[in-house]
Short mmCIF file of C-alpha atoms and ligand atoms in Angstrom, two decimals:
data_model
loop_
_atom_site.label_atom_id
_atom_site.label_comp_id
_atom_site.label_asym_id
_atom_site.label_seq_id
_atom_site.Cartn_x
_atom_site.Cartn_y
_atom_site.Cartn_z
CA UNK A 1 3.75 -2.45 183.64
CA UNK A 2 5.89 0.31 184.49
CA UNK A 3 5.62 4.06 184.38
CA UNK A 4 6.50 5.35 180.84
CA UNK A 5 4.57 1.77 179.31
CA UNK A 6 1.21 2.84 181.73
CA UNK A 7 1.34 6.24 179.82
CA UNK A 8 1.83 5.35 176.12
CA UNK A 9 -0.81 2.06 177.04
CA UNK A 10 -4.08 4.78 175.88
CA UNK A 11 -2.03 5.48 172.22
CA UNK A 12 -1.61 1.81 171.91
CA UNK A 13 -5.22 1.07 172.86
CA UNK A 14 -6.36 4.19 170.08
CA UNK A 15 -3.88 2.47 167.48
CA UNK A 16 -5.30 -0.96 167.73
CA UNK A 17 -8.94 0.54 167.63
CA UNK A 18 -8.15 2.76 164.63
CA UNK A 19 -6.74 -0.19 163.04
CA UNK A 20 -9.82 -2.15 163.23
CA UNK A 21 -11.89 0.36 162.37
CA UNK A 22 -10.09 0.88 159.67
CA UNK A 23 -10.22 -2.82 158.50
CA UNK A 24 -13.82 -2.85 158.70
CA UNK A 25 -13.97 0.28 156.64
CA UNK A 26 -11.85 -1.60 153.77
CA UNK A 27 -14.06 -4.11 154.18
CA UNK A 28 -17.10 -2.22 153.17
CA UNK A 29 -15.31 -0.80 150.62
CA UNK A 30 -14.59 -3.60 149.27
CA UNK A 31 -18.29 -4.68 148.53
CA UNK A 32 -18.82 -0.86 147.30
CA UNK A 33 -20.80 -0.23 150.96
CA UNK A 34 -18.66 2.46 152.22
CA UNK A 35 -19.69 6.36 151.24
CA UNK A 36 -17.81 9.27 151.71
CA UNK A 37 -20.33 9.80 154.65
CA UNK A 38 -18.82 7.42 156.01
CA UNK A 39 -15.30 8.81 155.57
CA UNK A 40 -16.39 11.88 157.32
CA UNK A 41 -17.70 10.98 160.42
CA UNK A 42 -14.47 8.22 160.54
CA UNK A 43 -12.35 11.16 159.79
CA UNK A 44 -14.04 13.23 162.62
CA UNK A 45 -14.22 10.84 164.98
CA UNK A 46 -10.53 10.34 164.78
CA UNK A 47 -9.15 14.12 163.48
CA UNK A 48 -12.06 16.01 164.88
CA UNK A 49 -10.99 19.58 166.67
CA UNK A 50 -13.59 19.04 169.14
CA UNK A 51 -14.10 15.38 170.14
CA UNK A 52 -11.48 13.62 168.12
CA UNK A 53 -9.42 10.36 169.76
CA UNK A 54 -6.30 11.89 168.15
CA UNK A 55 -7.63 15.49 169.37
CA UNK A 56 -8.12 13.93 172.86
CA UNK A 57 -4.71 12.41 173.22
CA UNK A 58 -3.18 15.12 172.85
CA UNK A 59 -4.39 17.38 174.63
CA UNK A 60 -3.82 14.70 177.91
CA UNK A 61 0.18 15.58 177.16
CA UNK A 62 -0.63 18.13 179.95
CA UNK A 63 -0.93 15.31 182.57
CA UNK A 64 1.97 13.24 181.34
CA UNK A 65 5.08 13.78 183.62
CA UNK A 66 7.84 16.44 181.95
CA UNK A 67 10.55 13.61 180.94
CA UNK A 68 7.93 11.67 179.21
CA UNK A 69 6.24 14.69 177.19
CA UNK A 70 8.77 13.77 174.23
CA UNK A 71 8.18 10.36 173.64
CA UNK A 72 4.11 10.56 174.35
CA UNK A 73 3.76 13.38 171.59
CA UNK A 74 5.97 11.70 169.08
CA UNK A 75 3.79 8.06 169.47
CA UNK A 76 0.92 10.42 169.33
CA UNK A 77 1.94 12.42 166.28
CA UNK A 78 2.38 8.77 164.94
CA UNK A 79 -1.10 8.11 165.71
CA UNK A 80 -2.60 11.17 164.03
CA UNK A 81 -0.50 10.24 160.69
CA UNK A 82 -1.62 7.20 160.53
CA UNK A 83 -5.19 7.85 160.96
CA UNK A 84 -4.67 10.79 158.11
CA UNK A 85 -3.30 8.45 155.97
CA UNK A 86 -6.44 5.91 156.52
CA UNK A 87 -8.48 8.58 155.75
CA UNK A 88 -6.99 9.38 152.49
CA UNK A 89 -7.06 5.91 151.52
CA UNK A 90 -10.70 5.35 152.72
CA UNK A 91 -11.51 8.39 150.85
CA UNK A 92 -10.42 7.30 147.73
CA UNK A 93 -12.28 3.98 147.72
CA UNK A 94 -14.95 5.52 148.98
CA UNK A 95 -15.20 7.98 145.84
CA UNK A 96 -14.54 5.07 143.33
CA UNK A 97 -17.46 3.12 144.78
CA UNK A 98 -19.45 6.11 144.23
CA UNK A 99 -18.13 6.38 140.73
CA UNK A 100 -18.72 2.89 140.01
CA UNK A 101 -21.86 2.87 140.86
CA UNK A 102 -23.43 5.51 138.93
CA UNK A 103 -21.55 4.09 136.01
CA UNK A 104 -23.33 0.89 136.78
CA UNK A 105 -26.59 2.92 136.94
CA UNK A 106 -26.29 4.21 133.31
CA UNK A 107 -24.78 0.93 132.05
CA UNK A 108 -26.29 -0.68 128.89
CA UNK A 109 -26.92 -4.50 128.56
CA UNK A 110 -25.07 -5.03 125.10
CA UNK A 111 -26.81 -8.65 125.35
CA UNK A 112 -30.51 -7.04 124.81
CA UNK A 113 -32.26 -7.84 121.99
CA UNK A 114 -32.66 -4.26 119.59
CA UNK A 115 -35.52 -2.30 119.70
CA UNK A 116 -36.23 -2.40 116.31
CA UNK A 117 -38.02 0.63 114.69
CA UNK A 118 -41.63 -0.55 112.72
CA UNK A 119 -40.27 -0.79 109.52
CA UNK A 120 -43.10 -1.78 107.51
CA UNK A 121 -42.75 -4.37 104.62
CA UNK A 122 -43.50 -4.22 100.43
CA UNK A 123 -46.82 -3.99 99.19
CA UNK A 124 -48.28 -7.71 97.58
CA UNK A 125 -48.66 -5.70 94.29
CA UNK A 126 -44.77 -4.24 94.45
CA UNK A 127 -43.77 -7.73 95.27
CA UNK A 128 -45.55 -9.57 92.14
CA UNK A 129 -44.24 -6.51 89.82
CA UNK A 130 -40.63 -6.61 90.81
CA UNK A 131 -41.12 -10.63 90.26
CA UNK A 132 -42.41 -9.91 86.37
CA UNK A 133 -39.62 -7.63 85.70
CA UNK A 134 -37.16 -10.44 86.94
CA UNK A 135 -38.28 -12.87 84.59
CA UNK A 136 -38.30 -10.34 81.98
CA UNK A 137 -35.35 -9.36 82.63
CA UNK A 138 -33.39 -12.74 82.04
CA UNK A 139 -34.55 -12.92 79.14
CA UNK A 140 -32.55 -9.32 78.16
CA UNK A 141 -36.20 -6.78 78.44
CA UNK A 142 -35.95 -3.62 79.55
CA UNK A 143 -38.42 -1.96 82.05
CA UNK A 144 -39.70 1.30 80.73
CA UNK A 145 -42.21 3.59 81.84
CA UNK A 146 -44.26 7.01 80.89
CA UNK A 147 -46.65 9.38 81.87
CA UNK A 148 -50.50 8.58 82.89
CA UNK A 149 -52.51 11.34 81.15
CA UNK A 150 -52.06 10.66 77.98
CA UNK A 151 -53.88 11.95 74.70
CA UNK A 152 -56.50 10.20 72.70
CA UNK A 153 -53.85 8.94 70.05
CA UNK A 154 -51.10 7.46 71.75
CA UNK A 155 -53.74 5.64 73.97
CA UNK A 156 -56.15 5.02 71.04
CA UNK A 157 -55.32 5.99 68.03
CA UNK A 158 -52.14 4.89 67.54
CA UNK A 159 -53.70 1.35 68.81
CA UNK A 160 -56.19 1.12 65.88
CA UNK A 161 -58.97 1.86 67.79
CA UNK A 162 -61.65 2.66 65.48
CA UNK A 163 -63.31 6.40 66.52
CA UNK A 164 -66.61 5.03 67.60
CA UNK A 165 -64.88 1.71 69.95
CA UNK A 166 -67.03 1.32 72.61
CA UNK A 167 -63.51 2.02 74.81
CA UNK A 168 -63.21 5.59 73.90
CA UNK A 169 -66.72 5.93 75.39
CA UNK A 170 -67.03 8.76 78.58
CA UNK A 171 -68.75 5.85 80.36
CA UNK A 172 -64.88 3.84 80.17
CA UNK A 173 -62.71 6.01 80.11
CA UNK A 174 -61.79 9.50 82.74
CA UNK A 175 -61.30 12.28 80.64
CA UNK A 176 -59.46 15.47 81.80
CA UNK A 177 -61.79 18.66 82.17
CA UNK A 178 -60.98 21.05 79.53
CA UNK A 179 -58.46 18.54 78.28
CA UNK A 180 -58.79 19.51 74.45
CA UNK A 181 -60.23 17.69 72.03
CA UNK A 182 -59.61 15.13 68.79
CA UNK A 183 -56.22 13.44 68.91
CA UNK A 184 -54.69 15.59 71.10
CA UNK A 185 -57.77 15.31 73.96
CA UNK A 186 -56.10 14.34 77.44
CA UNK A 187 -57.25 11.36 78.81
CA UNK A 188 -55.74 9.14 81.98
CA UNK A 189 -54.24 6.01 80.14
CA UNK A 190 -56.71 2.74 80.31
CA UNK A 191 -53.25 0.38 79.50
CA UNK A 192 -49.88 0.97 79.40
CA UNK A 193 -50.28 0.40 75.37
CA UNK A 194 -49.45 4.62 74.78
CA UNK A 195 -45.63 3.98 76.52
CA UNK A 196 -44.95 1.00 73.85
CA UNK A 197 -46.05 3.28 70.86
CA UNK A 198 -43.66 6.18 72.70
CA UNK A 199 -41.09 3.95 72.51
CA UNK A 200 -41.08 2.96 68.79
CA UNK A 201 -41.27 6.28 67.84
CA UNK A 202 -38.15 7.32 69.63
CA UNK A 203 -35.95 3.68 69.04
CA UNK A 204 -35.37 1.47 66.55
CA UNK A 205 -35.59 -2.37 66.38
CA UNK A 206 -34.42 -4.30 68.11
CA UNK A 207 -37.25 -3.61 70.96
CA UNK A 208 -37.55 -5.94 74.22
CA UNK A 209 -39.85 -3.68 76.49
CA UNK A 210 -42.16 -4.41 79.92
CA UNK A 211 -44.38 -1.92 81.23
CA UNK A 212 -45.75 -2.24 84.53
CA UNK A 213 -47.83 0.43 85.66
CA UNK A 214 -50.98 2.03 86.82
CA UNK A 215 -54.21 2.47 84.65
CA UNK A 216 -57.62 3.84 84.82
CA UNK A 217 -60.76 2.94 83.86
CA UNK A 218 -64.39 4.08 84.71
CA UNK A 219 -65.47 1.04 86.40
CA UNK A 220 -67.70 0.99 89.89
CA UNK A 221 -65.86 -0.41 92.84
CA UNK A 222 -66.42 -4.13 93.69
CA UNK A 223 -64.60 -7.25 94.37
CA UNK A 224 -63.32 -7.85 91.14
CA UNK A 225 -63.59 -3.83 89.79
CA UNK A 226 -61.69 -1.26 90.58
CA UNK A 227 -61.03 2.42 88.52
CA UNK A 228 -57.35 2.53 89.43
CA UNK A 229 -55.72 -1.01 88.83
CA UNK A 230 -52.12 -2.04 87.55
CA UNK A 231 -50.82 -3.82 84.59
CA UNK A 232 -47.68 -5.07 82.95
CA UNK A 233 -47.46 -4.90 79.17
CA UNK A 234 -44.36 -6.43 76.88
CA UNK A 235 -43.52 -5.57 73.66
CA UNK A 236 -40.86 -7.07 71.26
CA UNK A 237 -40.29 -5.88 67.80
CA UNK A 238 -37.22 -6.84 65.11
CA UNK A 239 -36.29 -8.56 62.33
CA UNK A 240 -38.33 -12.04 62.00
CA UNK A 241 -40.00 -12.20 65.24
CA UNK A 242 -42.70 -14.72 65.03
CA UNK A 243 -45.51 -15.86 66.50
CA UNK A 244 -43.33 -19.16 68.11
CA UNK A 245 -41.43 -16.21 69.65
CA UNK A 246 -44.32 -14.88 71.37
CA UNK A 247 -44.97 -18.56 72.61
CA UNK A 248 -41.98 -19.50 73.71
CA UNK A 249 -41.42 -15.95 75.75
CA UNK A 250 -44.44 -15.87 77.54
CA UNK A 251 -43.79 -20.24 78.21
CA UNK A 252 -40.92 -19.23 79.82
CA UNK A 253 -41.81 -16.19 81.94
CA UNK A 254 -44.44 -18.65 83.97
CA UNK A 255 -42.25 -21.52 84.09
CA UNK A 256 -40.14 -18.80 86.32
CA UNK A 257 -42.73 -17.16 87.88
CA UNK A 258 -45.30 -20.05 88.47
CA UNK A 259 -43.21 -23.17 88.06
CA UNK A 260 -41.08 -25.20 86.47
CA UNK A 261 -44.28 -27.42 85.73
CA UNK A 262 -46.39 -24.38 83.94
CA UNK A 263 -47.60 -25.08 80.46
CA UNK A 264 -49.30 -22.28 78.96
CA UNK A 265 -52.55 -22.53 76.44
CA UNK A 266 -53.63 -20.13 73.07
CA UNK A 267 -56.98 -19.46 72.45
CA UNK A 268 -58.28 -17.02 69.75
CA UNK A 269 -59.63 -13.54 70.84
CA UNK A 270 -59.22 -10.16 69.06
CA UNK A 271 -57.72 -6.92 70.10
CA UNK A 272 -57.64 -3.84 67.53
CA UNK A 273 -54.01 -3.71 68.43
CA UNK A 274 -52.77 -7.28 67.51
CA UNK A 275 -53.70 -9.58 64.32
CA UNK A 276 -53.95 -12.56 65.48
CA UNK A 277 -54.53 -11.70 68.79
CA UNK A 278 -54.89 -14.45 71.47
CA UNK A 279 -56.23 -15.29 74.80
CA UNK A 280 -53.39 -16.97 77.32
CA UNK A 281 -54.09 -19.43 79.82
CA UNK A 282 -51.35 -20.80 82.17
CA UNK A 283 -52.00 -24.79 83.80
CA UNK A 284 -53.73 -24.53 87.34
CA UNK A 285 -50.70 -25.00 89.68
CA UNK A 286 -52.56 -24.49 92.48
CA UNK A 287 -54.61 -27.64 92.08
CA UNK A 288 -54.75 -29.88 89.07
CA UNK A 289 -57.78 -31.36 90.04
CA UNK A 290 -61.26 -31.48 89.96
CA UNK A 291 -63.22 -28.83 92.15
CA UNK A 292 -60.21 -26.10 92.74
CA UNK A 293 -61.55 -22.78 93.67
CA UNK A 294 -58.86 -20.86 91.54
CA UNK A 295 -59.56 -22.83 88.15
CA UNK A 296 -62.99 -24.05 88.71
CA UNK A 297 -61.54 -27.34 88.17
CA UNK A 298 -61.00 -26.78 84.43
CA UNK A 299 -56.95 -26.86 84.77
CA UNK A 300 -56.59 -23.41 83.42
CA UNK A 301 -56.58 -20.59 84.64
CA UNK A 302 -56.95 -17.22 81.58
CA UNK A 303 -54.40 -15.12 82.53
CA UNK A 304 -53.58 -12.48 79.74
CA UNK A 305 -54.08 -11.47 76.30
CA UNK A 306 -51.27 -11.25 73.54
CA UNK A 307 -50.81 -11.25 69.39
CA UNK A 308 -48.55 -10.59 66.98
CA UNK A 309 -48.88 -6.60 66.27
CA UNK A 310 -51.07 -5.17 63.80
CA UNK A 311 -48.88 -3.29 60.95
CA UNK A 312 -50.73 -0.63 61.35
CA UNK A 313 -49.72 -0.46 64.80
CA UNK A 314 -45.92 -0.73 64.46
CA UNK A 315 -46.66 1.83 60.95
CA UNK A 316 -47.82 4.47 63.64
CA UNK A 317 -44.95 3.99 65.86
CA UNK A 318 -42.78 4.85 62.70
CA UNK A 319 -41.72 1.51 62.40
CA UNK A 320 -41.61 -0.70 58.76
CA UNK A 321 -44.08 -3.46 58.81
CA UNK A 322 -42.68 -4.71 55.48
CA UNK A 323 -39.11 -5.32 58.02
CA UNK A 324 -39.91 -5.37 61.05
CA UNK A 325 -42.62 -7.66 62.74
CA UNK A 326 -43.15 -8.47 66.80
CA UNK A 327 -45.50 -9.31 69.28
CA UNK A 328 -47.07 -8.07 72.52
CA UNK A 329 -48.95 -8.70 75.48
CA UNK A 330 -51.14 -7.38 78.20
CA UNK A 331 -52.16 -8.83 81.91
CA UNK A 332 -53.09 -7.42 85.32
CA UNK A 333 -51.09 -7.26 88.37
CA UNK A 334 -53.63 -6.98 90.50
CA UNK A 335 -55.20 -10.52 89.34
CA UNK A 336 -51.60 -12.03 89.34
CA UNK A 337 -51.66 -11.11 92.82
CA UNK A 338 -54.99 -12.09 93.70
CA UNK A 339 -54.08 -15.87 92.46
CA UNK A 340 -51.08 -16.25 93.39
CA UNK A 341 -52.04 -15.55 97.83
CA UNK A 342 -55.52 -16.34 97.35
CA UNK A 343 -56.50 -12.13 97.80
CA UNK A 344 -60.46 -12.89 97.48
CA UNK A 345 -61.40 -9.07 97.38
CA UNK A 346 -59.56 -6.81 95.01
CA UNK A 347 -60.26 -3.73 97.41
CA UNK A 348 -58.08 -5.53 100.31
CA UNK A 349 -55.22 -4.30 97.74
CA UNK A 350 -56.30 -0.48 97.82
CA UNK A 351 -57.62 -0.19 101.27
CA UNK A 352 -54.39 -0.03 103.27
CA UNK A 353 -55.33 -2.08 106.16
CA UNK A 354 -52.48 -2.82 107.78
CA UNK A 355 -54.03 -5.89 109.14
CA UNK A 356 -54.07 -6.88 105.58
CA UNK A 357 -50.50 -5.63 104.77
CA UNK A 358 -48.73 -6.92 107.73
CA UNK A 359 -48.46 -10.32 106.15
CA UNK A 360 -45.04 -12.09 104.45
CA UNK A 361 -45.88 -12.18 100.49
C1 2NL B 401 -55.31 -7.78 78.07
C2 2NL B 401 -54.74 -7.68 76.71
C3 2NL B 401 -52.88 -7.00 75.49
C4 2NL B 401 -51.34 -5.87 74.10
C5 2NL B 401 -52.04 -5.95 75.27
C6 2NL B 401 -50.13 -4.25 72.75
C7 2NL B 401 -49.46 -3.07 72.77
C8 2NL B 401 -49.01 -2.54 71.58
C9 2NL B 401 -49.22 -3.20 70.40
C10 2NL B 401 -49.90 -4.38 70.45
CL1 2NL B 401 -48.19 -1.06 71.54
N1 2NL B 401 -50.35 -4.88 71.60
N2 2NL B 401 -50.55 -4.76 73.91
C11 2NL B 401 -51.49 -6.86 73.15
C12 2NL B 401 -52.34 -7.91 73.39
C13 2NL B 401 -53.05 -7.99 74.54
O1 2NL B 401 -53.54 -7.02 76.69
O2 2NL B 401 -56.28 -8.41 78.25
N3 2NL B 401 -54.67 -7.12 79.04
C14 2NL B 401 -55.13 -7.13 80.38
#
């Protein structure tokens, strides 16, 4: 080796050594190891003022003979530039690791299944009603409602109650306190009956009305007794509506709502409201045999009540008997329910238990 190649040999030997360093930086940067930590003791251990390798070869220009001074500084100056420029570099990388990884940190697996918020489901008694008014529906009804205190005439009166009915008694009926008295008395409604005679007296014929609603009546709590339970009235009133109207109606609400295989049965009753008035049974579909807990294994299961109604009734809802005739009907939601998911405790539909609730209907 001669002179001037024996004095540049320690720049070479720093070059080669800041190259691998360097390469072994890039490597770790490359994985998203290296920190800018790491940049800073690399950049002082190359840059430093105090024990730098750049710093350091430098200052050794003092031993290096006068006519080599020139070319020693300049391939140390190129030394110092390059390690600058690995330092920028390094630094960079080093702050999009960084970057990178806190964005990785607050990332959000798309894939996850939602947390879905407890949304809670309908009520067995909302489901049933909404399936009534359906059927009703198709066949062109409209769903009306009205209020729940009512007066003594539009829930009795007006229904042909006779004064001393055993209906009208305090014992069956919640009257209000201080609620007046005679016709006008207020009273909370024992069937939806008082929003049918409403509606007569502000339409005319042609009528095709459901009412499903809430009704009162002074009964104890039990299984099959409750003093707040639901029902779903109908009426239809116009020119020669008959009583094979009223048959074929309600025939075709359960063959909807029951089953295509539903027959339905008339038996004679009497309501002060309806003349004749008639007890409705629909055909067990649960079973149709012997020994079924919902029929008692008679094949029938009583389901409503229903008549053609009384001229007097239609007279006080200012409508012509002499024109007009129609028919009507009464059941309860609640015992739809009850048959339908096999509910053995009428309560279970009051109670709220969300044990109870929480269930598909
Ligand atoms: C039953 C019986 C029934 C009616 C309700 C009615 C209403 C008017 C005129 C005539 Cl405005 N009738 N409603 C008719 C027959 C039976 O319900 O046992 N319901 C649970």
């Amino acid at each position: 080796m001669d002179a001037a190649a024996e004095i540049l040999a320690p720049v070479e030997d720093a070059r080669r050594r800041l190259g691998e360093e360097r390469s072994e930086a890039e490597g770790r940067a490359s994985v998203g190891a290296l920190t800018r930590a790491d940049v800073d003791a690399f950049k002082v251990r190359w840059l430093g003022q105090k024990q730098g390798a750049v710093t350091a070869l430098l200052a050794r220009i003092r031993e290096v003979p006068r006519d080599e001074k020139a070319r020693y500084g300049e391939a140390v100056n190129a030394l110092k530039r390059e390690a600058e420029a690995a330092v920028e570099r390094l630094a960079g990388r080093a702050t999009a690791a960084e970057r990178e990884a806190r964005e990785r940190a607050l990332a959000v697996d798309v894939t996850l299944p939602p947390r879905l918020a407890p949304v809670g489901r309908l009520h067995p008694l909302t489901v049933v009603r909404r399936k009534v008014e359906d059927a009703f529906r198709t066949l062109g009804y409209e769903v009306a409602d009205g209020p729940e205190i009512e007066t003594d005439w539009h829930n009795f009166g007006a229904l042909n109650f006779p004064p001393d009915h055993p209906a009208r008694d305090e014992f069956d009926t919640f009257f209000v306190k201080d609620g007046g008295a005679g016709r006008d008395r207020l009273l909370l409604r024992t069937h939806t009956s008082p929003v049918q005679i409403r509606t007569m007296l502000s339409r005319k014929p042609p009528i095709r009305i459901i009412i499903p609603g809430r009704v009162y009546r002074n009964d104890a709590i039990d299984p099959r007794h409750s003093p707040v339970f639901h029902q779903v009235e109908g009426l239809t009133v116009g020119e020669g509506i008959t009583f094979a109207d009223l048959k074929g109606t309600l025939a075709a609400v359960f063959r909807q709502l029951f089953s295509e295989a539903a027959k339905i049965r008339f038996g004679p009753t009497f309501f002060p409201f309806v003349e004749p008035g008639v007890d409705v049974a629909v055909s067990c579909v649960f079973c149709g045999q012997k020994g079924c807990r919902v029929c008692s294994g008679s094949g029938w299961i009583e389901i409503m009540g229903a008549g053609m109604v009384h001229p007097k009734v239609l007279e006080n809802g200012g409508i012509d008997p002499g024109r007009y005739s129609g028919f009507a009907f009464g059941g309860g939601i609640d015992r739809i329910a009850m048959l339908v998911y096999g509910i053995p405790d009428l309560r279970l539909l009051f109670e709220n238990d969300v044990r109870f609730l929480d269930r598909t209907w």
